[in-house]
C-alpha atoms as an extended CHARMM CRD file, in Angstrom:
* protein
*
       193  EXT
         1         1  MET       CA            -33.3520000000       40.2930000000       13.0300000000  PROA      1               0.0000000000
         2         2  ILE       CA            -34.0130000000       36.7920000000       11.6260000000  PROA      2               0.0000000000
         3         3  PHE       CA            -32.3920000000       37.9080000000        8.3420000000  PROA      3               0.0000000000
         4         4  ASN       CA            -29.2670000000       39.0440000000       10.2350000000  PROA      4               0.0000000000
         5         5  LEU       CA            -29.1360000000       35.7280000000       12.1350000000  PROA      5               0.0000000000
         6         6  LEU       CA            -29.4510000000       33.7450000000        8.9040000000  PROA      6               0.0000000000
         7         7  THR       CA            -26.7620000000       35.8400000000        7.2440000000  PROA      7               0.0000000000
         8         8  ASN       CA            -24.4150000000       35.3520000000       10.2100000000  PROA      8               0.0000000000
         9         9  LYS       CA            -24.9830000000       31.5690000000       10.0970000000  PROA      9               0.0000000000
        10        10  GLN       CA            -24.2900000000       31.5270000000        6.3740000000  PROA      10              0.0000000000
        11        11  THR       CA            -21.1650000000       33.6230000000        6.8740000000  PROA      11              0.0000000000
        12        12  ARG       CA            -19.8930000000       31.3080000000        9.6200000000  PROA      12              0.0000000000
        13        13  SER       CA            -20.6530000000       28.2300000000        7.4920000000  PROA      13              0.0000000000
        14        14  PHE       CA            -18.8260000000       29.7300000000        4.5300000000  PROA      14              0.0000000000
        15        15  THR       CA            -15.8470000000       30.6770000000        6.7090000000  PROA      15              0.0000000000
        16        16  LEU       CA            -15.7310000000       27.2080000000        8.2730000000  PROA      16              0.0000000000
        17        17  ALA       CA            -16.0320000000       25.4550000000        4.8950000000  PROA      17              0.0000000000
        18        18  SER       CA            -13.3310000000       27.5840000000        3.2810000000  PROA      18              0.0000000000
        19        19  GLY       CA            -11.0480000000       27.0430000000        6.2920000000  PROA      19              0.0000000000
        20        20  LEU       CA            -11.5130000000       23.2780000000        6.0920000000  PROA      20              0.0000000000
        21        21  LEU       CA            -10.8510000000       23.3160000000        2.3650000000  PROA      21              0.0000000000
        22        22  LEU       CA             -7.6970000000       25.3750000000        2.8580000000  PROA      22              0.0000000000
        23        23  SER       CA             -6.5450000000       22.9920000000        5.6330000000  PROA      23              0.0000000000
        24        24  ALA       CA             -7.1580000000       19.9660000000        3.4470000000  PROA      24              0.0000000000
        25        25  CYS       CA             -5.1190000000       21.5130000000        0.6410000000  PROA      25              0.0000000000
        26        26  ALA       CA             -2.3030000000       22.5420000000        2.9730000000  PROA      26              0.0000000000
        27        27  PHE       CA             -1.9600000000       19.1440000000        4.6750000000  PROA      27              0.0000000000
        28        28  SER       CA             -2.6520000000       16.7860000000        1.7840000000  PROA      28              0.0000000000
        29        29  ALA       CA              0.0050000000       14.1900000000        1.0330000000  PROA      29              0.0000000000
        30        30  ASN       CA              1.0220000000       13.0760000000       -2.4160000000  PROA      30              0.0000000000
        31        31  ALA       CA              0.1040000000        9.3900000000       -2.3530000000  PROA      31              0.0000000000
        32        32  THR       CA              1.1100000000        8.5940000000       -5.9110000000  PROA      32              0.0000000000
        33        33  SER       CA              4.4020000000        6.9600000000       -6.6830000000  PROA      33              0.0000000000
        34        34  PRO       CA              7.1420000000        9.4960000000       -7.3910000000  PROA      34              0.0000000000
        35        35  LYS       CA              8.6510000000        9.7090000000      -10.8500000000  PROA      35              0.0000000000
        36        36  HSD       CA             11.7430000000        7.6530000000      -11.4840000000  PROA      36              0.0000000000
        37        37  PRO       CA             14.7680000000        9.8030000000      -10.5220000000  PROA      37              0.0000000000
        38        38  SER       CA             16.0760000000        9.5900000000      -14.0900000000  PROA      38              0.0000000000
        39        39  GLY       CA             13.1320000000       11.7810000000      -15.1000000000  PROA      39              0.0000000000
        40        40  GLU       CA             11.9360000000        9.1980000000      -17.5820000000  PROA      40              0.0000000000
        41        41  ASN       CA              8.4220000000        7.7870000000      -17.3580000000  PROA      41              0.0000000000
        42        42  GLU       CA              9.7050000000        4.4700000000      -16.0430000000  PROA      42              0.0000000000
        43        43  GLN       CA              8.0880000000        2.1140000000      -13.5540000000  PROA      43              0.0000000000
        44        44  MET       CA             10.0180000000        1.7300000000      -10.2970000000  PROA      44              0.0000000000
        45        45  VAL       CA              8.4800000000       -1.6800000000       -9.5120000000  PROA      45              0.0000000000
        46        46  ASN       CA              8.1150000000       -4.7150000000      -11.7630000000  PROA      46              0.0000000000
        47        47  ALA       CA              5.3370000000       -7.0530000000      -10.5190000000  PROA      47              0.0000000000
        48        48  GLN       CA              4.9620000000      -10.7070000000      -11.5280000000  PROA      48              0.0000000000
        49        49  THR       CA              2.5830000000      -13.4330000000      -10.3290000000  PROA      49              0.0000000000
        50        50  TYR       CA              2.8830000000      -17.2080000000      -10.5540000000  PROA      50              0.0000000000
        51        51  SER       CA              0.5660000000      -19.9970000000       -9.4400000000  PROA      51              0.0000000000
        52        52  ALA       CA              1.4080000000      -23.6820000000       -9.0020000000  PROA      52              0.0000000000
        53        53  SER       CA              0.2430000000      -24.3800000000      -12.5720000000  PROA      53              0.0000000000
        54        54  ASN       CA              2.1820000000      -21.6100000000      -14.3810000000  PROA      54              0.0000000000
        55        55  TYR       CA              5.2880000000      -21.2480000000      -12.1940000000  PROA      55              0.0000000000
        56        56  VAL       CA              8.4920000000      -20.2810000000      -14.0150000000  PROA      56              0.0000000000
        57        57  SER       CA             11.7520000000      -20.0540000000      -12.0750000000  PROA      57              0.0000000000
        58        58  GLN       CA             13.3490000000      -16.5950000000      -12.2800000000  PROA      58              0.0000000000
        59        59  GLU       CA             17.0560000000      -16.0110000000      -11.6850000000  PROA      59              0.0000000000
        60        60  ASN       CA             16.5330000000      -13.4080000000       -8.9440000000  PROA      60              0.0000000000
        61        61  SER       CA             13.8760000000      -15.4340000000       -7.0590000000  PROA      61              0.0000000000
        62        62  LYS       CA             14.8060000000      -19.0900000000       -7.6730000000  PROA      62              0.0000000000
        63        63  MET       CA             15.7290000000      -19.6010000000       -4.0100000000  PROA      63              0.0000000000
        64        64  PHE       CA             12.1430000000      -18.9120000000       -2.8470000000  PROA      64              0.0000000000
        65        65  PRO       CA              9.6510000000      -21.8000000000       -2.5190000000  PROA      65              0.0000000000
        66        66  VAL       CA              7.4240000000      -22.8010000000       -5.4480000000  PROA      66              0.0000000000
        67        67  PRO       CA              3.8010000000      -21.7420000000       -4.8020000000  PROA      67              0.0000000000
        68        68  LYS       CA              1.5290000000      -24.5050000000       -3.4610000000  PROA      68              0.0000000000
        69        69  GLU       CA             -1.8010000000      -25.4800000000       -5.0210000000  PROA      69              0.0000000000
        70        70  GLY       CA             -4.3650000000      -22.7070000000       -4.3910000000  PROA      70              0.0000000000
        71        71  GLN       CA             -1.6070000000      -20.1760000000       -3.7310000000  PROA      71              0.0000000000
        72        72  VAL       CA             -0.1680000000      -17.3440000000       -5.8680000000  PROA      72              0.0000000000
        73        73  GLN       CA              3.4070000000      -16.0690000000       -5.6070000000  PROA      73              0.0000000000
        74        74  HSD       CA              3.7300000000      -12.2810000000       -6.0660000000  PROA      74              0.0000000000
        75        75  ILE       CA              7.2340000000      -11.0300000000       -6.9030000000  PROA      75              0.0000000000
        76        76  LEU       CA              7.9990000000       -7.3100000000       -6.7000000000  PROA      76              0.0000000000
        77        77  THR       CA             11.3350000000       -6.3720000000       -8.2400000000  PROA      77              0.0000000000
        78        78  LEU       CA             12.5180000000       -2.8360000000       -7.5110000000  PROA      78              0.0000000000
        79        79  LYS       CA             14.5910000000       -0.7450000000       -9.9140000000  PROA      79              0.0000000000
        80        80  THR       CA             18.0480000000        0.2800000000       -8.6970000000  PROA      80              0.0000000000
        81        81  LEU       CA             18.1400000000        3.8990000000       -7.5160000000  PROA      81              0.0000000000
        82        82  GLU       CA             21.0450000000        6.1630000000       -6.6410000000  PROA      82              0.0000000000
        83        83  ASN       CA             19.8750000000        6.9850000000       -3.0980000000  PROA      83              0.0000000000
        84        84  GLU       CA             17.5340000000        4.1960000000       -2.0200000000  PROA      84              0.0000000000
        85        85  ALA       CA             17.5830000000        5.3890000000        1.6120000000  PROA      85              0.0000000000
        86        86  ASP       CA             15.2470000000        8.2270000000        0.5540000000  PROA      86              0.0000000000
        87        87  TYR       CA             12.5100000000        5.7990000000       -0.5540000000  PROA      87              0.0000000000
        88        88  MET       CA             10.1090000000        3.3920000000        1.1340000000  PROA      88              0.0000000000
        89        89  LEU       CA              7.8490000000        0.6320000000       -0.2250000000  PROA      89              0.0000000000
        90        90  GLU       CA              4.3100000000        0.2320000000        1.1540000000  PROA      90              0.0000000000
        91        91  ILE       CA              2.4430000000       -3.0090000000        0.4100000000  PROA      91              0.0000000000
        92        92  GLN       CA             -1.2460000000       -3.7170000000        1.0530000000  PROA      92              0.0000000000
        93        93  ILE       CA             -2.7660000000       -7.1760000000        0.7290000000  PROA      93              0.0000000000
        94        94  GLY       CA             -6.4530000000       -7.7290000000        0.0900000000  PROA      94              0.0000000000
        95        95  GLN       CA             -9.2170000000       -8.5950000000       -2.3280000000  PROA      95              0.0000000000
        96        96  THR       CA            -11.4380000000       -6.6690000000       -4.7210000000  PROA      96              0.0000000000
        97        97  LYS       CA            -15.0990000000       -7.1550000000       -3.7620000000  PROA      97              0.0000000000
        98        98  MET       CA            -18.5280000000       -5.8140000000       -4.6530000000  PROA      98              0.0000000000
        99        99  VAL       CA            -19.6810000000       -3.9260000000       -1.5400000000  PROA      99              0.0000000000
       100       100  ASP       CA            -22.6080000000       -1.8250000000       -0.3770000000  PROA      100             0.0000000000
       101       101  CYS       CA            -22.4600000000        1.5190000000        1.4470000000  PROA      101             0.0000000000
       102       102  ASN       CA            -21.1070000000       -0.0280000000        4.6650000000  PROA      102             0.0000000000
       103       103  LYS       CA            -17.4350000000        0.0140000000        5.6460000000  PROA      103             0.0000000000
       104       104  HSD       CA            -16.0760000000       -3.4780000000        5.0840000000  PROA      104             0.0000000000
       105       105  GLY       CA            -12.8370000000       -5.0990000000        6.1560000000  PROA      105             0.0000000000
       106       106  LEU       CA            -10.9550000000       -8.3480000000        5.6820000000  PROA      106             0.0000000000
       107       107  SER       CA             -9.0260000000      -10.4840000000        8.1400000000  PROA      107             0.0000000000
       108       108  GLY       CA             -5.7780000000      -12.2640000000        7.4480000000  PROA      108             0.0000000000
       109       109  LYS       CA             -2.4670000000      -12.8330000000        9.1730000000  PROA      109             0.0000000000
       110       110  VAL       CA              0.7990000000      -11.8990000000        7.4410000000  PROA      110             0.0000000000
       111       111  ILE       CA              3.5600000000      -14.3090000000        8.4450000000  PROA      111             0.0000000000
       112       112  GLN       CA              7.1900000000      -13.4190000000        7.7770000000  PROA      112             0.0000000000
       113       113  LYS       CA              9.2270000000      -16.5130000000        6.8790000000  PROA      113             0.0000000000
       114       114  SER       CA             12.8510000000      -17.1630000000        5.9760000000  PROA      114             0.0000000000
       115       115  VAL       CA             14.3260000000      -19.1780000000        3.0940000000  PROA      115             0.0000000000
       116       116  GLN       CA             16.2510000000      -22.0560000000        4.6690000000  PROA      116             0.0000000000
       117       117  GLY       CA             20.0030000000      -21.7330000000        4.1020000000  PROA      117             0.0000000000
       118       118  TRP       CA             19.7260000000      -18.2710000000        2.5560000000  PROA      118             0.0000000000
       119       119  GLY       CA             18.2570000000      -16.1100000000        5.3160000000  PROA      119             0.0000000000
       120       120  TYR       CA             16.0880000000      -14.1650000000        2.8430000000  PROA      120             0.0000000000
       121       121  SER       CA             12.6680000000      -13.0970000000        4.0970000000  PROA      121             0.0000000000
       122       122  TYR       CA              9.3450000000      -13.5590000000        2.3540000000  PROA      122             0.0000000000
       123       123  TYR       CA              5.7280000000      -13.1140000000        3.4480000000  PROA      123             0.0000000000
       124       124  GLU       CA              2.7680000000      -15.4750000000        3.4400000000  PROA      124             0.0000000000
       125       125  VAL       CA             -0.9550000000      -15.1120000000        4.0970000000  PROA      125             0.0000000000
       126       126  GLU       CA             -2.5960000000      -18.5290000000        4.4210000000  PROA      126             0.0000000000
       127       127  SER       CA             -6.2090000000      -17.3520000000        4.2880000000  PROA      127             0.0000000000
       128       128  ILE       CA             -8.2410000000      -14.1700000000        3.9620000000  PROA      128             0.0000000000
       129       129  SER       CA            -11.7630000000      -14.0120000000        5.3580000000  PROA      129             0.0000000000
       130       130  ALA       CA            -14.5160000000      -11.4600000000        5.8890000000  PROA      130             0.0000000000
       131       131  GLY       CA            -13.6800000000       -9.0420000000        8.6620000000  PROA      131             0.0000000000
       132       132  PRO       CA            -15.5800000000       -6.3830000000       10.5760000000  PROA      132             0.0000000000
       133       133  SER       CA            -18.2860000000       -4.3730000000        8.8580000000  PROA      133             0.0000000000
       134       134  THR       CA            -20.6770000000       -1.5850000000        9.7850000000  PROA      134             0.0000000000
       135       135  MET       CA            -24.3990000000       -2.3950000000        9.6590000000  PROA      135             0.0000000000
       136       136  MET       CA            -25.9980000000        0.6740000000        8.0350000000  PROA      136             0.0000000000
       137       137  ALA       CA            -29.1810000000        0.2680000000        6.0110000000  PROA      137             0.0000000000
       138       138  CYS       CA            -28.1250000000        0.8700000000        2.4080000000  PROA      138             0.0000000000
       139       139  PHE       CA            -31.6460000000        0.3530000000        0.9440000000  PROA      139             0.0000000000
       140       140  ASP       CA            -31.4920000000        0.3880000000       -2.8630000000  PROA      140             0.0000000000
       141       141  GLN       CA            -27.9760000000        1.7340000000       -3.3340000000  PROA      141             0.0000000000
       142       142  ALA       CA            -25.9890000000       -0.1150000000       -5.9820000000  PROA      142             0.0000000000
       143       143  LEU       CA            -22.9890000000       -2.2520000000       -5.0950000000  PROA      143             0.0000000000
       144       144  THR       CA            -19.5830000000       -0.8500000000       -6.0410000000  PROA      144             0.0000000000
       145       145  GLU       CA            -16.2690000000       -2.5790000000       -6.6990000000  PROA      145             0.0000000000
       146       146  LYS       CA            -13.6810000000       -1.7660000000       -4.0430000000  PROA      146             0.0000000000
       147       147  PHE       CA            -10.2780000000       -3.0520000000       -2.9290000000  PROA      147             0.0000000000
       148       148  LEU       CA            -10.5100000000       -4.1980000000        0.6980000000  PROA      148             0.0000000000
       149       149  PRO       CA             -7.1410000000       -4.5450000000        2.4670000000  PROA      149             0.0000000000
       150       150  ILE       CA             -6.4610000000       -6.7580000000        5.4620000000  PROA      150             0.0000000000
       151       151  THR       CA             -5.5480000000       -4.8090000000        8.5830000000  PROA      151             0.0000000000
       152       152  THR       CA             -1.8120000000       -5.5290000000        8.3150000000  PROA      152             0.0000000000
       153       153  ASP       CA              0.1300000000       -3.5680000000        5.7450000000  PROA      153             0.0000000000
       154       154  LEU       CA              3.8500000000       -3.7660000000        5.1610000000  PROA      154             0.0000000000
       155       155  LYS       CA              6.1530000000       -0.7640000000        5.0900000000  PROA      155             0.0000000000
       156       156  MET       CA              9.7770000000       -1.4480000000        4.3230000000  PROA      156             0.0000000000
       157       157  ARG       CA             12.9120000000        0.2900000000        3.1660000000  PROA      157             0.0000000000
       158       158  TYR       CA             13.4160000000        0.4690000000       -0.5620000000  PROA      158             0.0000000000
       159       159  ASP       CA             16.0210000000       -2.1990000000       -1.3320000000  PROA      159             0.0000000000
       160       160  SER       CA             16.5640000000       -3.2650000000       -4.9420000000  PROA      160             0.0000000000
       161       161  ARG       CA             19.0630000000       -6.0280000000       -4.1080000000  PROA      161             0.0000000000
       162       162  LEU       CA             16.3850000000       -8.6850000000       -3.4890000000  PROA      162             0.0000000000
       163       163  PRO       CA             12.8130000000       -9.0320000000       -4.7540000000  PROA      163             0.0000000000
       164       164  LYS       CA              9.9100000000       -8.7810000000       -2.3110000000  PROA      164             0.0000000000
       165       165  VAL       CA              8.1100000000      -12.1400000000       -2.4360000000  PROA      165             0.0000000000
       166       166  ILE       CA              4.5890000000      -12.6540000000       -1.0730000000  PROA      166             0.0000000000
       167       167  TYR       CA              2.4380000000      -15.8160000000       -1.1410000000  PROA      167             0.0000000000
       168       168  LEU       CA             -1.3380000000      -15.2710000000       -1.0870000000  PROA      168             0.0000000000
       169       169  PRO       CA             -4.4880000000      -17.3370000000       -1.5710000000  PROA      169             0.0000000000
       170       170  GLU       CA             -5.9450000000      -17.2370000000       -5.0880000000  PROA      170             0.0000000000
       171       171  ASN       CA             -8.2590000000      -14.2590000000       -5.7950000000  PROA      171             0.0000000000
       172       172  SER       CA             -6.1500000000      -11.9680000000       -3.6090000000  PROA      172             0.0000000000
       173       173  GLN       CA             -4.1450000000       -8.9640000000       -4.7030000000  PROA      173             0.0000000000
       174       174  VAL       CA             -1.0700000000       -7.0440000000       -3.6970000000  PROA      174             0.0000000000
       175       175  ARG       CA             -1.1170000000       -3.3150000000       -4.1850000000  PROA      175             0.0000000000
       176       176  TYR       CA              1.9030000000       -1.1590000000       -3.5670000000  PROA      176             0.0000000000
       177       177  ARG       CA              3.2430000000        2.3450000000       -3.7430000000  PROA      177             0.0000000000
       178       178  ILE       CA              6.5800000000        4.0730000000       -3.3280000000  PROA      178             0.0000000000
       179       179  TRP       CA              7.0880000000        6.8810000000       -0.8220000000  PROA      179             0.0000000000
       180       180  LYS       CA              9.8680000000        9.4280000000       -1.2500000000  PROA      180             0.0000000000
       181       181  VAL       CA             11.4080000000       11.6660000000        1.4000000000  PROA      181             0.0000000000
       182       182  GLU       CA             10.6830000000       15.2980000000        0.5620000000  PROA      182             0.0000000000
       183       183  SER       CA             12.4330000000       17.0190000000        3.4740000000  PROA      183             0.0000000000
       184       184  PRO       CA             15.6500000000       16.6360000000        5.4810000000  PROA      184             0.0000000000
       185       185  PHE       CA             15.7050000000       15.4510000000        9.0990000000  PROA      185             0.0000000000
       186       186  SER       CA             14.7760000000       17.9830000000       11.7930000000  PROA      186             0.0000000000
       187       187  TYR       CA             16.0790000000       17.9230000000       15.3460000000  PROA      187             0.0000000000
       188       188  SER       CA             14.2640000000       17.8930000000       18.6590000000  PROA      188             0.0000000000
       189       189  GLY       CA             15.9650000000       19.9850000000       21.3270000000  PROA      189             0.0000000000
       190       190  ASP       CA             19.5050000000       21.2930000000       20.9110000000  PROA      190             0.0000000000
       191       191  LYS       CA             21.3420000000       20.1480000000       17.8240000000  PROA      191             0.0000000000
       192       192  GLN       CA             24.5240000000       18.2750000000       18.7490000000  PROA      192             0.0000000000
       193       193  LYS       CA             27.7320000000       19.7650000000       17.3550000000  PROA      193             0.0000000000
């Protein structure tokens, strides 16, 4: 009887584990940037950084302010695509830190500003500081290098007409990815004719 009980538990565990694995495979999202529509292995985003000491004016971003001392200007230039409405740009701002087994976060406020006389938007984070963290005992586990984003991330339409310009404190990073629509719109309720 104990053998039958143990076998039933193992069977249920196996069934549950295989069901979870199947669910994870069925609902996983492709989080990598899609290939350039031309089919060539071409980057869709060109990223440049400038500090106050090495700033060089670029033709497509000369209207944006020069970075201040202690600040880095990140310029993301998007490649022109045929149907840009099918794409979206996601931007995360943060820092790479050595962390223990706890979940760590960073705090920072993203401020959207406008270039005077032009109306173009850019983003600025004045400071990034330590945020919330769990307090588990990690004992002798080694520290690992990990990118920690601030809680605010930016999601915007893919628009190659203007660069995306972000000002961050030194020792901060911008990471980004491109999302592509994989399905047409669906309708809720009766479809209008």
